[in-house]
Short mmCIF file of C-alpha atoms (C1' of nucleotides) in Angstrom, two decimals:
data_model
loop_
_atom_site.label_atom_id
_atom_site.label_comp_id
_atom_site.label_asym_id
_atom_site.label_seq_id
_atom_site.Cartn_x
_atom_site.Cartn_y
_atom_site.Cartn_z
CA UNK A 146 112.99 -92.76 -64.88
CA UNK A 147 115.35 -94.42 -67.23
CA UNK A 148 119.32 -94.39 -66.33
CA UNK A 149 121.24 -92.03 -68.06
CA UNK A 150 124.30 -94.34 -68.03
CA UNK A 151 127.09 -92.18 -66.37
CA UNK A 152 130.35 -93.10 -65.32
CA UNK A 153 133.78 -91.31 -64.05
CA UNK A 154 134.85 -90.58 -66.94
CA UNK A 155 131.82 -89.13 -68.65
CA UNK A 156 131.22 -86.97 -66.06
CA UNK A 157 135.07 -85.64 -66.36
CA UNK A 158 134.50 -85.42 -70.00
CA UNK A 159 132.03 -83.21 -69.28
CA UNK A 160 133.63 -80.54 -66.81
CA UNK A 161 136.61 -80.62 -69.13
CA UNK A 162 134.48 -79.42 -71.67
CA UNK A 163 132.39 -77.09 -69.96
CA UNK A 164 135.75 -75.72 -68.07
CA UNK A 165 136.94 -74.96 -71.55
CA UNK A 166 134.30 -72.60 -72.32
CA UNK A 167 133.75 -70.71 -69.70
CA UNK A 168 136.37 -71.45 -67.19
CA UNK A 169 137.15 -73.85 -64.67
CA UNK A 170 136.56 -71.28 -61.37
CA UNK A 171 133.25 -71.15 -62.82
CA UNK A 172 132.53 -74.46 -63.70
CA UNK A 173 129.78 -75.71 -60.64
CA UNK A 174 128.80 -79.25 -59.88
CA UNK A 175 125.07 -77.78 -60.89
CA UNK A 176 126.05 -76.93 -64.37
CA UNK A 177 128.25 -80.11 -64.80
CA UNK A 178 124.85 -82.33 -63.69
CA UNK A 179 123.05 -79.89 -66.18
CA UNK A 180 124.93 -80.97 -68.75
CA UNK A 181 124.44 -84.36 -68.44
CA UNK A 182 120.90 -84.15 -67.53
CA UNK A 183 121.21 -85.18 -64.15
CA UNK A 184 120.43 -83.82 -60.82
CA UNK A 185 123.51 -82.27 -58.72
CA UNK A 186 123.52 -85.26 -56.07
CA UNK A 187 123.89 -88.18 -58.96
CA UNK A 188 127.86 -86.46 -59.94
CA UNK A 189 128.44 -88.19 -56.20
CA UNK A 190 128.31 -91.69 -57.65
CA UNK A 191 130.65 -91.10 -59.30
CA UNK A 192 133.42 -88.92 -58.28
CA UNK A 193 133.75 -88.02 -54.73
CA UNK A 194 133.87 -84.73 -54.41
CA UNK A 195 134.64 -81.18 -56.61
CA UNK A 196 138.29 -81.39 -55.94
CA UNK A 197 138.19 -85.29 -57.05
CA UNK A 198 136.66 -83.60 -60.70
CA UNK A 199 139.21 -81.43 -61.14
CA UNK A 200 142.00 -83.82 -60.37
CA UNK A 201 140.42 -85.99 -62.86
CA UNK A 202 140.16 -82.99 -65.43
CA UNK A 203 143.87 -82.62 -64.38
CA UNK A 204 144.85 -86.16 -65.10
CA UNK A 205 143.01 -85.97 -68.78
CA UNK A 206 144.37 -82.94 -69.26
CA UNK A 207 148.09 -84.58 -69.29
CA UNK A 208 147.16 -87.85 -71.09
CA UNK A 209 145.57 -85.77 -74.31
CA UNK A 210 148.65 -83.73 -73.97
CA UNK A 211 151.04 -86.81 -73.48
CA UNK A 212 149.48 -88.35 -76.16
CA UNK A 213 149.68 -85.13 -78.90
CA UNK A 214 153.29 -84.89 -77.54
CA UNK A 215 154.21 -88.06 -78.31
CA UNK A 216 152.46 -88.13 -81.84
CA UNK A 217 154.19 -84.76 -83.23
CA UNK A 218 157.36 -85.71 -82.51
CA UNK A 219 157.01 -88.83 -83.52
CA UNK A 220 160.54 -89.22 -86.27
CA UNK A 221 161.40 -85.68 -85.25
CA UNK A 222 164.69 -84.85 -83.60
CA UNK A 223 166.72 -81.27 -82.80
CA UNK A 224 164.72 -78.45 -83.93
CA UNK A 225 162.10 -79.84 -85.37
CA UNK A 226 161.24 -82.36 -82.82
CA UNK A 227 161.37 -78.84 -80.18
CA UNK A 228 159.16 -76.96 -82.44
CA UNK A 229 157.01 -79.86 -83.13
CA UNK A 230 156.50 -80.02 -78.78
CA UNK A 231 156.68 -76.40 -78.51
CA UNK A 232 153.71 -75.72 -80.95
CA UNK A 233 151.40 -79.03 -79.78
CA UNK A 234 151.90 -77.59 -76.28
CA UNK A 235 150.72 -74.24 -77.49
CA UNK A 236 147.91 -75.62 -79.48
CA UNK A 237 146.40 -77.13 -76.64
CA UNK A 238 146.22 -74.85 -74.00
CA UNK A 239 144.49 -72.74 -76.54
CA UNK A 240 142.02 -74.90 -77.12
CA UNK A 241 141.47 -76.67 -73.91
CA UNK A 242 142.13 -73.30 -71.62
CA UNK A 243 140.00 -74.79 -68.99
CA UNK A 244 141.79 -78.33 -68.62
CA UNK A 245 145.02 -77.31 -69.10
CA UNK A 246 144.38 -74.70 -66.27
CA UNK A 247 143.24 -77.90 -63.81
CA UNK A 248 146.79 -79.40 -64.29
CA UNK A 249 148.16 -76.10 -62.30
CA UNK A 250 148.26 -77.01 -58.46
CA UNK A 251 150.26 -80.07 -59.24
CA UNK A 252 149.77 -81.90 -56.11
CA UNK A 253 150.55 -85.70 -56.89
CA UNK A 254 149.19 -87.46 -54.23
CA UNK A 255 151.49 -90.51 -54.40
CA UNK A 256 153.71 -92.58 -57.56
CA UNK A 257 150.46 -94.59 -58.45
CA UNK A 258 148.23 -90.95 -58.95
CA UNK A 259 147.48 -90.69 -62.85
CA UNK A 260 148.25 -87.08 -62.26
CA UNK A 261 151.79 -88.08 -61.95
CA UNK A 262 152.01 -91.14 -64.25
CA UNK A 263 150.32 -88.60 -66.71
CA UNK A 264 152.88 -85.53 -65.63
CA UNK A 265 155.67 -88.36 -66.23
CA UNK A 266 154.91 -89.00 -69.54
CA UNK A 267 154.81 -85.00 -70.54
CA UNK A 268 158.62 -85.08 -68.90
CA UNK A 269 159.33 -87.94 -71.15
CA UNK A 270 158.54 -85.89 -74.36
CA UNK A 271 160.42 -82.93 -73.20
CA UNK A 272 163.11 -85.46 -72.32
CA UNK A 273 163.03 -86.83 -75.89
CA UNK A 274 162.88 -83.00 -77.49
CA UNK A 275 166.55 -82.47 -75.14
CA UNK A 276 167.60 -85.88 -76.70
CA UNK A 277 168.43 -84.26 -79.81
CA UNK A 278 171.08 -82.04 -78.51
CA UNK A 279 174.54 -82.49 -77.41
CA UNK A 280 173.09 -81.62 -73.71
CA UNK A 281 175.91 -82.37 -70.81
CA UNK A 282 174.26 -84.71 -68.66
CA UNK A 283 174.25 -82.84 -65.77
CA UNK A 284 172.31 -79.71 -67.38
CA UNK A 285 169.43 -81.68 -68.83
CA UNK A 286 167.14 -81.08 -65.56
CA UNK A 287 168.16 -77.61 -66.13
CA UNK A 288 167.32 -77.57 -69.46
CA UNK A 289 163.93 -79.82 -68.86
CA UNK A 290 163.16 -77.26 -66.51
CA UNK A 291 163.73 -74.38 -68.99
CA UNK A 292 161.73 -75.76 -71.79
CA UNK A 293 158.75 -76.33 -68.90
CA UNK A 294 158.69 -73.31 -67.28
CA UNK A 295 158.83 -70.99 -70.70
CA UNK A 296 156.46 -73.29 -72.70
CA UNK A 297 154.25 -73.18 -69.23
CA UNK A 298 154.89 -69.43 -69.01
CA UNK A 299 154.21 -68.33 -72.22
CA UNK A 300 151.18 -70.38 -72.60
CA UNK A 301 149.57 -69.55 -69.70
CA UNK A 302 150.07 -65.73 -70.14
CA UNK A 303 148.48 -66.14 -73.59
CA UNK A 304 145.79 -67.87 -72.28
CA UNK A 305 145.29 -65.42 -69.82
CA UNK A 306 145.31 -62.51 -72.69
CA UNK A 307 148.10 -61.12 -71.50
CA UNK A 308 149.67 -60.41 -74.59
CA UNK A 309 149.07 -56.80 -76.01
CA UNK A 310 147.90 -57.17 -79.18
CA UNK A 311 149.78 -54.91 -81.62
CA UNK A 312 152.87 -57.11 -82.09
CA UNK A 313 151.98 -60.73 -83.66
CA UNK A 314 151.99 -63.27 -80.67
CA UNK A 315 152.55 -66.00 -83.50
CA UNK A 316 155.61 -64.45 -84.31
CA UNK A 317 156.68 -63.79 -80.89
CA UNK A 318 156.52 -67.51 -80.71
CA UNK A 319 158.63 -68.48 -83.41
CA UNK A 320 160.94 -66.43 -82.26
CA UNK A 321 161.33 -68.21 -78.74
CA UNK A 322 161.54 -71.40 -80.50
CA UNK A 323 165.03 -69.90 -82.17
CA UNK A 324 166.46 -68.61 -79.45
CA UNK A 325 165.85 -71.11 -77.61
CA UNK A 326 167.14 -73.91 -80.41
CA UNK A 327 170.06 -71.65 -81.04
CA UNK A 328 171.15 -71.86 -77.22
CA UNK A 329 170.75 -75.41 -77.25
CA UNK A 330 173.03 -75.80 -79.92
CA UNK A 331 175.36 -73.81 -78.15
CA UNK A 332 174.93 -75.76 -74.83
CA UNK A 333 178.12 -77.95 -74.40
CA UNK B 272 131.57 -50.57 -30.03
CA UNK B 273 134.63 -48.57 -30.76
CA UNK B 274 135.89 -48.33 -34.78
CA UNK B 275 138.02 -50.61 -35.80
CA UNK B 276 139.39 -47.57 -38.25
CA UNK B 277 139.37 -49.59 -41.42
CA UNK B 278 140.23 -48.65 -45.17
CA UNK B 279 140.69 -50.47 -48.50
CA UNK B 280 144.38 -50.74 -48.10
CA UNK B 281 143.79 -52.07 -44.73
CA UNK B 282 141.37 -54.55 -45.64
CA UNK B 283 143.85 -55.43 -48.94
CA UNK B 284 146.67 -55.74 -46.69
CA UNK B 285 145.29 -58.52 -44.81
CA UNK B 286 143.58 -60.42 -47.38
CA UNK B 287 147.10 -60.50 -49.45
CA UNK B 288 148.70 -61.65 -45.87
CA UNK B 289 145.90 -64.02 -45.70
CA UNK B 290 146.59 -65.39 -49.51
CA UNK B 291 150.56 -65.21 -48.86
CA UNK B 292 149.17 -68.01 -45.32
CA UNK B 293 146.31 -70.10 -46.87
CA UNK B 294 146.35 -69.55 -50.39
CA UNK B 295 144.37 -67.13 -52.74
CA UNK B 296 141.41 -69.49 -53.25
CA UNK B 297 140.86 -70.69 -49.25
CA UNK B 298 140.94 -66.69 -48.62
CA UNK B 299 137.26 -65.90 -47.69
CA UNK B 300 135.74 -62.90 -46.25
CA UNK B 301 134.91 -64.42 -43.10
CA UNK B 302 138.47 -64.99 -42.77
CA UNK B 303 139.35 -61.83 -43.84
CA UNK B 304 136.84 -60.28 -41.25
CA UNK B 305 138.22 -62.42 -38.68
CA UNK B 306 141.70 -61.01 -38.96
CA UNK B 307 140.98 -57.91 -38.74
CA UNK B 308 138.50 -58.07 -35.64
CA UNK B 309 135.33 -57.38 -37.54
CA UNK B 310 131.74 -59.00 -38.92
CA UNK B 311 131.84 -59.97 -42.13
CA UNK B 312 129.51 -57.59 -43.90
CA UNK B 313 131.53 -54.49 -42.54
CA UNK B 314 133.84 -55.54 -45.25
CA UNK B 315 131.43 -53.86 -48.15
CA UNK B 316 131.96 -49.99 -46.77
CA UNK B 317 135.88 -50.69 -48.21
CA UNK B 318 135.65 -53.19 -51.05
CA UNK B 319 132.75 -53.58 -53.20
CA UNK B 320 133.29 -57.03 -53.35
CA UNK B 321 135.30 -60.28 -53.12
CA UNK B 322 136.43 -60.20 -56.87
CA UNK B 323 137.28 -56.30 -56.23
CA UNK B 324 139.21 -57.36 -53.22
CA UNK B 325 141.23 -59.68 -55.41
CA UNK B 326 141.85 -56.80 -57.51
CA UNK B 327 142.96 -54.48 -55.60
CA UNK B 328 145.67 -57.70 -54.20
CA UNK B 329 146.70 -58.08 -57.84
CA UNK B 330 147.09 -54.11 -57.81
CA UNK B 331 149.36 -54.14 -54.26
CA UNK B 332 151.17 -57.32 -55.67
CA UNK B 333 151.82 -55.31 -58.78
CA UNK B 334 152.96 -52.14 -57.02
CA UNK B 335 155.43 -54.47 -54.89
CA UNK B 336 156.87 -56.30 -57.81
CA UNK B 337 157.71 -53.35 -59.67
CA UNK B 338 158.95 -51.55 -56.60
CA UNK B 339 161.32 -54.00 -55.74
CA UNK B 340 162.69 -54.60 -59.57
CA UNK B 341 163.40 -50.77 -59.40
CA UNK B 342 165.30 -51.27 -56.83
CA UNK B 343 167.20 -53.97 -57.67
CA UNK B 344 167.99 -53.13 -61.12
CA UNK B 345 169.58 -49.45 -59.61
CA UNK B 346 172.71 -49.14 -61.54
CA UNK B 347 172.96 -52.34 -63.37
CA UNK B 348 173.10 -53.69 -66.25
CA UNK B 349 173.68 -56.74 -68.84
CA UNK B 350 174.23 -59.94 -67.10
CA UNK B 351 174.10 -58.29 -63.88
CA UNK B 352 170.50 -56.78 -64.55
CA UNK B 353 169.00 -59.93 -65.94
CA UNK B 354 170.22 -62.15 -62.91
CA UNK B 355 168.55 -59.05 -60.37
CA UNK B 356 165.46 -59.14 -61.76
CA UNK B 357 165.36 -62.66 -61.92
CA UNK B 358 166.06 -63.42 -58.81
CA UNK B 359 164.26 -60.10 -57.00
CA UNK B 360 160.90 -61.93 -59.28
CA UNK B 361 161.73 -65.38 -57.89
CA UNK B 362 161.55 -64.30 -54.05
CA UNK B 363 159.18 -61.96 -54.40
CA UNK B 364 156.77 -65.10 -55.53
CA UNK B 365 158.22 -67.61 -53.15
CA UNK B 366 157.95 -65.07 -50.45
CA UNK B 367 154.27 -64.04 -51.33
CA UNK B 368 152.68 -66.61 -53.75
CA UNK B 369 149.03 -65.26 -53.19
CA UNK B 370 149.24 -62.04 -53.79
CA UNK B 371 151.43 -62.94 -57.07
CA UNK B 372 148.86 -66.07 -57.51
CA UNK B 373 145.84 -62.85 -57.79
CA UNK B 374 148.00 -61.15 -60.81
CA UNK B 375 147.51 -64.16 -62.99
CA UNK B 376 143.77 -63.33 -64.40
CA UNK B 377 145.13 -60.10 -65.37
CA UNK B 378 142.39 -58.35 -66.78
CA UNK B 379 142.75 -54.33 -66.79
CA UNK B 380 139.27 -52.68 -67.27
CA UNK B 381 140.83 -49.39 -68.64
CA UNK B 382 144.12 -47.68 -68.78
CA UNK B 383 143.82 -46.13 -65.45
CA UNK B 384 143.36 -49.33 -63.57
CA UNK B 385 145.80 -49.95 -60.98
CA UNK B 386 146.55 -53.51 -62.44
CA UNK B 387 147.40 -51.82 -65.51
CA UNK B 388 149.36 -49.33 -64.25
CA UNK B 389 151.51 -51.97 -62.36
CA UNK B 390 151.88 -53.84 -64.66
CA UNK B 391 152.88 -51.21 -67.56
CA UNK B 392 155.60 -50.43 -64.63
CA UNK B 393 156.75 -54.17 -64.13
CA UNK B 394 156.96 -54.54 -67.79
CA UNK B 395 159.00 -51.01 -68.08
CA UNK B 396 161.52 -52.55 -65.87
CA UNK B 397 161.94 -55.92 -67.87
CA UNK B 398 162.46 -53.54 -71.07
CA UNK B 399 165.64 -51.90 -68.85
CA UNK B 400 166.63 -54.72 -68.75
CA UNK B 401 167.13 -55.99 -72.07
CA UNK B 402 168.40 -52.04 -72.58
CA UNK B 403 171.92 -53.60 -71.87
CA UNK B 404 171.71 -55.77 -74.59
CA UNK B 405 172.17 -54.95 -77.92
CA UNK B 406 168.55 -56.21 -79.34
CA UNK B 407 167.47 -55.33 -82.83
CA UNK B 408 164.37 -52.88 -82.11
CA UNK B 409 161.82 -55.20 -83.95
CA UNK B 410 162.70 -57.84 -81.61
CA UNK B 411 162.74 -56.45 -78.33
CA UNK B 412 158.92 -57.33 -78.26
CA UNK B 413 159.91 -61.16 -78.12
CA UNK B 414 162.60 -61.04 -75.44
CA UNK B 415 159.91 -58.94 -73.45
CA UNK B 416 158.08 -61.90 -73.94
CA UNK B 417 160.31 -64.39 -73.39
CA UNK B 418 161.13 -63.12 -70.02
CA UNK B 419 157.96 -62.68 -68.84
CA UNK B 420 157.11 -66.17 -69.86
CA UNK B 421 160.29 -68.21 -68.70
CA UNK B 422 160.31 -66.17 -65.36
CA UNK B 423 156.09 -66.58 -64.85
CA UNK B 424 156.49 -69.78 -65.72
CA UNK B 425 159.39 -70.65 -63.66
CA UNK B 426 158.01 -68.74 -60.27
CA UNK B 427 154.44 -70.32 -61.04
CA UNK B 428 155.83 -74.08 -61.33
CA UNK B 429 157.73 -73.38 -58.19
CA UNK B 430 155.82 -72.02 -56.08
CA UNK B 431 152.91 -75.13 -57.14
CA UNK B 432 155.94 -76.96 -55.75
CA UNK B 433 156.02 -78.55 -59.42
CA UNK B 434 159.98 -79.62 -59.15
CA UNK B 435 161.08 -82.50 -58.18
CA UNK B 436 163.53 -82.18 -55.29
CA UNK B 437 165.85 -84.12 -56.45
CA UNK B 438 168.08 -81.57 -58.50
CA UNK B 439 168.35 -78.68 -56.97
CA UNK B 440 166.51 -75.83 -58.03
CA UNK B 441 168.61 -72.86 -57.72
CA UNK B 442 171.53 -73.94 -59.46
CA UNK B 443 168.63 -74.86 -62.47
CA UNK B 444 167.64 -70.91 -61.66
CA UNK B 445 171.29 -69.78 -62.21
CA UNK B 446 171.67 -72.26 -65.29
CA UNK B 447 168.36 -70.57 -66.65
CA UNK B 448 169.68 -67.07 -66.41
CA UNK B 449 173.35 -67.59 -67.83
CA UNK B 450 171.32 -69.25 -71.01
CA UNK B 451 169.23 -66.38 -71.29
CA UNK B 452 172.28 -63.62 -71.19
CA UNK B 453 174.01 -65.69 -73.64
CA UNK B 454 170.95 -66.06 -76.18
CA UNK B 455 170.33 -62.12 -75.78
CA UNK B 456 173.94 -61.73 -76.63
CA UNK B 457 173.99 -63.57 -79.45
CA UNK B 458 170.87 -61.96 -80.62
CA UNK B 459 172.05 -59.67 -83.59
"C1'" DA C 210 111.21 -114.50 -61.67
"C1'" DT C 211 114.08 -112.71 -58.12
"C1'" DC C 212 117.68 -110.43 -55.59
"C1'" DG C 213 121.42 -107.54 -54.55
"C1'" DT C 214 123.87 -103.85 -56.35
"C1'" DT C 215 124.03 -99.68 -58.34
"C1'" DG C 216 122.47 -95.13 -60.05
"C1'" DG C 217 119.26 -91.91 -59.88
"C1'" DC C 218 116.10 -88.83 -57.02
"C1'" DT C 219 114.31 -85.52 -53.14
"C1'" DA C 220 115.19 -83.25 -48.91
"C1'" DA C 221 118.10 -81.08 -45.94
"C1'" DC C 222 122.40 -78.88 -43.83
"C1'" DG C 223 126.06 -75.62 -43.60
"C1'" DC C 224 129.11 -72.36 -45.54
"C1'" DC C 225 129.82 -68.32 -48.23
"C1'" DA C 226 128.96 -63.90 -50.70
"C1'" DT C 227 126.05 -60.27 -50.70
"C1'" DT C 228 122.18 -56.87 -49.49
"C1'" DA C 229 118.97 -54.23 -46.51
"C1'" DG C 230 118.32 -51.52 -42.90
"C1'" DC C 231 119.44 -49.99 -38.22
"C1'" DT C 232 122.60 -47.71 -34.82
"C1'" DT C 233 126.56 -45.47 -33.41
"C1'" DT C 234 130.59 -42.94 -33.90
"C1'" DC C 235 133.13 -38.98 -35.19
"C1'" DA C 236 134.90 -34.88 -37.92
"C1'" DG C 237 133.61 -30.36 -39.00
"C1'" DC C 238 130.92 -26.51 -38.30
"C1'" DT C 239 128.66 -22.93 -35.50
"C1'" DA D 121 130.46 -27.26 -26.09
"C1'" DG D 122 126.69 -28.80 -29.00
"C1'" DC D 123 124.84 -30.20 -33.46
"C1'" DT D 124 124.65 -32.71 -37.64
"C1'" DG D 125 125.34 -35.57 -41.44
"C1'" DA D 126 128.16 -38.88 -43.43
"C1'" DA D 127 130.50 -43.01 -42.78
"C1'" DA D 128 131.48 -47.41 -40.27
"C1'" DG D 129 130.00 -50.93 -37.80
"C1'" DC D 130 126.30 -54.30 -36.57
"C1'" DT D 131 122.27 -57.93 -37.00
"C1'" DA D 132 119.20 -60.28 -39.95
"C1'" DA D 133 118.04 -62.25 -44.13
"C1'" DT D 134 118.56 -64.18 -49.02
"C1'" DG D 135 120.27 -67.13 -52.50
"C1'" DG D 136 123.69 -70.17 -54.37
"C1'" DC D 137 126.76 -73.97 -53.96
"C1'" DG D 138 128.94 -78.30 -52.20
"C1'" DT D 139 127.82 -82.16 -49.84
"C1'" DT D 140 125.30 -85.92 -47.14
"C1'" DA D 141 121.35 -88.92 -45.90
"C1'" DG D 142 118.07 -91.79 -47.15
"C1'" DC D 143 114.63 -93.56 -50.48
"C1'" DC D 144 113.33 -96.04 -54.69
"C1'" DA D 145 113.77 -97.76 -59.28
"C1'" DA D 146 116.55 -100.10 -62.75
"C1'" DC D 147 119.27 -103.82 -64.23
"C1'" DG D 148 122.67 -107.77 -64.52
"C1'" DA D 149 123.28 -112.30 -62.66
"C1'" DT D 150 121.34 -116.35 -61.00
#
DNA sequence: ATCGTTGGCTAACGCCATTAGCTTTCAGCT
DNA sequence: AGCTGAAAGCTAATGGCGTTAGCCAACGAT
C-alpha cells in the first residue's frame, strides 16, 4: 500500500473544492477522504477534527481573496480602485460559494490565528479602496464597515439565489458601486 | 402517558427558541424533543423532517420580520422610515439570530410557500420605504437591493460578532443609515 | 541495513436523523 | 355512556457520520 502523500493543506485544498460544488453543509469527512483516495480515519493525520477543516477552508478562503484584492487594485485609487475590490469580491464568492461561505462564523481564536492575519489583510484592501477619498478620520471604521457589510450582503444573497431574476443582477451591481462612490465623494 | 398536545407551530416555536439559545446548527431533534418533554421520534407526527423544521423557522422568522417592519414603518416616511426599518431589522437579528440565521438558504419551492410569502411581505415593506424617496422607477430594483444587502450584510457580520469592539457599532449603524438617506436623495 | 517516525489501514463507539410498528388517548358519533 | 377510528405518543431498529484506538507498512536519516 503505497503513501498517497497528503498533507494539511492538500486535504484543505480538497474540501475547498468539493465545498464549492456542492456545498460546504454537505461536504463529509467521507467524501473529502474519497476524493483523495483515502480512507475517512487517514484526514485525522492531518487536521484534527471537521471544525479544524473548515477553519482551514476559512483561512484559504481569505488569503486567495487577500491576494485577488490586493492584485486588482494594484495602481488603482477612488472609483476605480472601489470597483476594482467591489467586483474581485463579487467574482469570488461566485466562484468559490463553498469557501467563501466557511469564512462566515468568524471566530478568531487569538492575534496569531491565520483566520485573522488573513481577515486583516482583506481590511487592509478595503482600507486602501477608503484611501482614495477625502474620508474624515473618524468615519473610516464607519465607512470600512459599510463597504463590508454591503459587499458581504450582496454577495452572499446572490450566492444564495436570492435575487429574482427578471431585473439584471449585473446591473444592479453597477449601480451600488455609484451610489456608493457618489456618497463617498460627498463624505466630508 | 398523558398528551403532551403538540402541533407544528409548537414544535417550530421551540426549535426557533432553541436556535435563538444554541445556534441554528447545534439545534438537534433530541434537543428539540427534550424541550418540549417528549421522545424524539414523536417529533415526525408535526414536522416531516429536520430540514422541514428549519423551514417552517425560516417561515416564523419571516412572518416576525415583516410583522414588526409593518409596524414600525406605521406612518413614516423618508429618513424617518429608512432609520425604522433599519433599526427594527437590526434587533430583530441581534435579538433572534437563529431563526434569522434559518432565512439565509432561502429557497421557496413554489409561490405559495410560506418562505415566499414572507419574504414577498418583508420585501413589500423595504419598497415603502424607498416610496418616500423620489427614485426613478427603473431604479427602484437596485435600492431594493442595496438595502437588503447592506442591512443582511450588516445584521449577519454582527451577529457572527465580526466587529471589532473597538469603535462602536451603533454610531457606525447610524453613520450607515444617514449615508444611505443621503445617496437615495441624491438619486435623480 | 536499521530504526524511529509518520501515514495509512481496520475495527469500533456514540450520536443523530429517520422509519416501522405498537399502544393509547381522545373527539365525534350514536 | 359507549364505541370507534384517527392521531399522538412510545420503543426498537437502521444507517450514516465524526471520531478514537490500535496495528502495520513505508520512508528518511543514520
Amino acid at each position: 500500500m503505497p503513501r498517497a502523500g497528503l498533507d494539511p493543506a492538500a486535504v484543505t485544498a480538497a474540501a475547498a473544492g468539493l465545498a464549492d460544488e456542492i456545498g460546504l453543509a454537505n461536504v463529509t469527512m467521507g467524501l473529502v477522504a474519497e476524493r483523495l483516495g483515502v480512507r475517512t480515519p487517514s484526514l485525522y493525520k492531518h487536521v484534527a477534527s471537521q471544525a479544524d477543516l473548515n477553519r482551514r477552508i476559512a483561512a484559504l478562503a481569505l488569503v486567495e481573496v487577500g491576494d485577488a484584492l490586493r492584485d486588482a487594485l494594484q495602481g488603482k485609487s477612488g472609483r476605480d480602485a472601489l470597483a476594482a475590490a467591489a467586483h474581485t469580491l463579487r467574482t469570488y464568492v461566485v466562484q468559490h460559494p463553498g469557501r467563501y461561505s466557511a469564512t462566515l462564523p468568524l471566530n478568531p481564536q487569538g492575534p496569531d490565528d491565520p483566520i485573522a492575519i488573513g481577515g486583516a489583510r482583506v481590511l487592509d484592501s478595503l482600507a486602501a479602496v477608503l484611501a482614495g477619498y477625502d474620508i474624515d478620520k473618524a468615519d473610516t471604521v464607519h465607512a470600512m464597515r459599510l463597504l463590508r457589510s454591503l459587499f458581504h450582503g450582496f454577495a452572499t444573497i446572490e450566492a444564495a439565489g436570492g435575487f429574482e431574476m427578471d431585473t439584471d443582477v449585473d446591473k444592479s451591481f453597477e449601480w451600488l458601486i455609484d451610489f456608493v462612490d457618489r456618497g463617498l465623494k460627498t463624505e466630508a
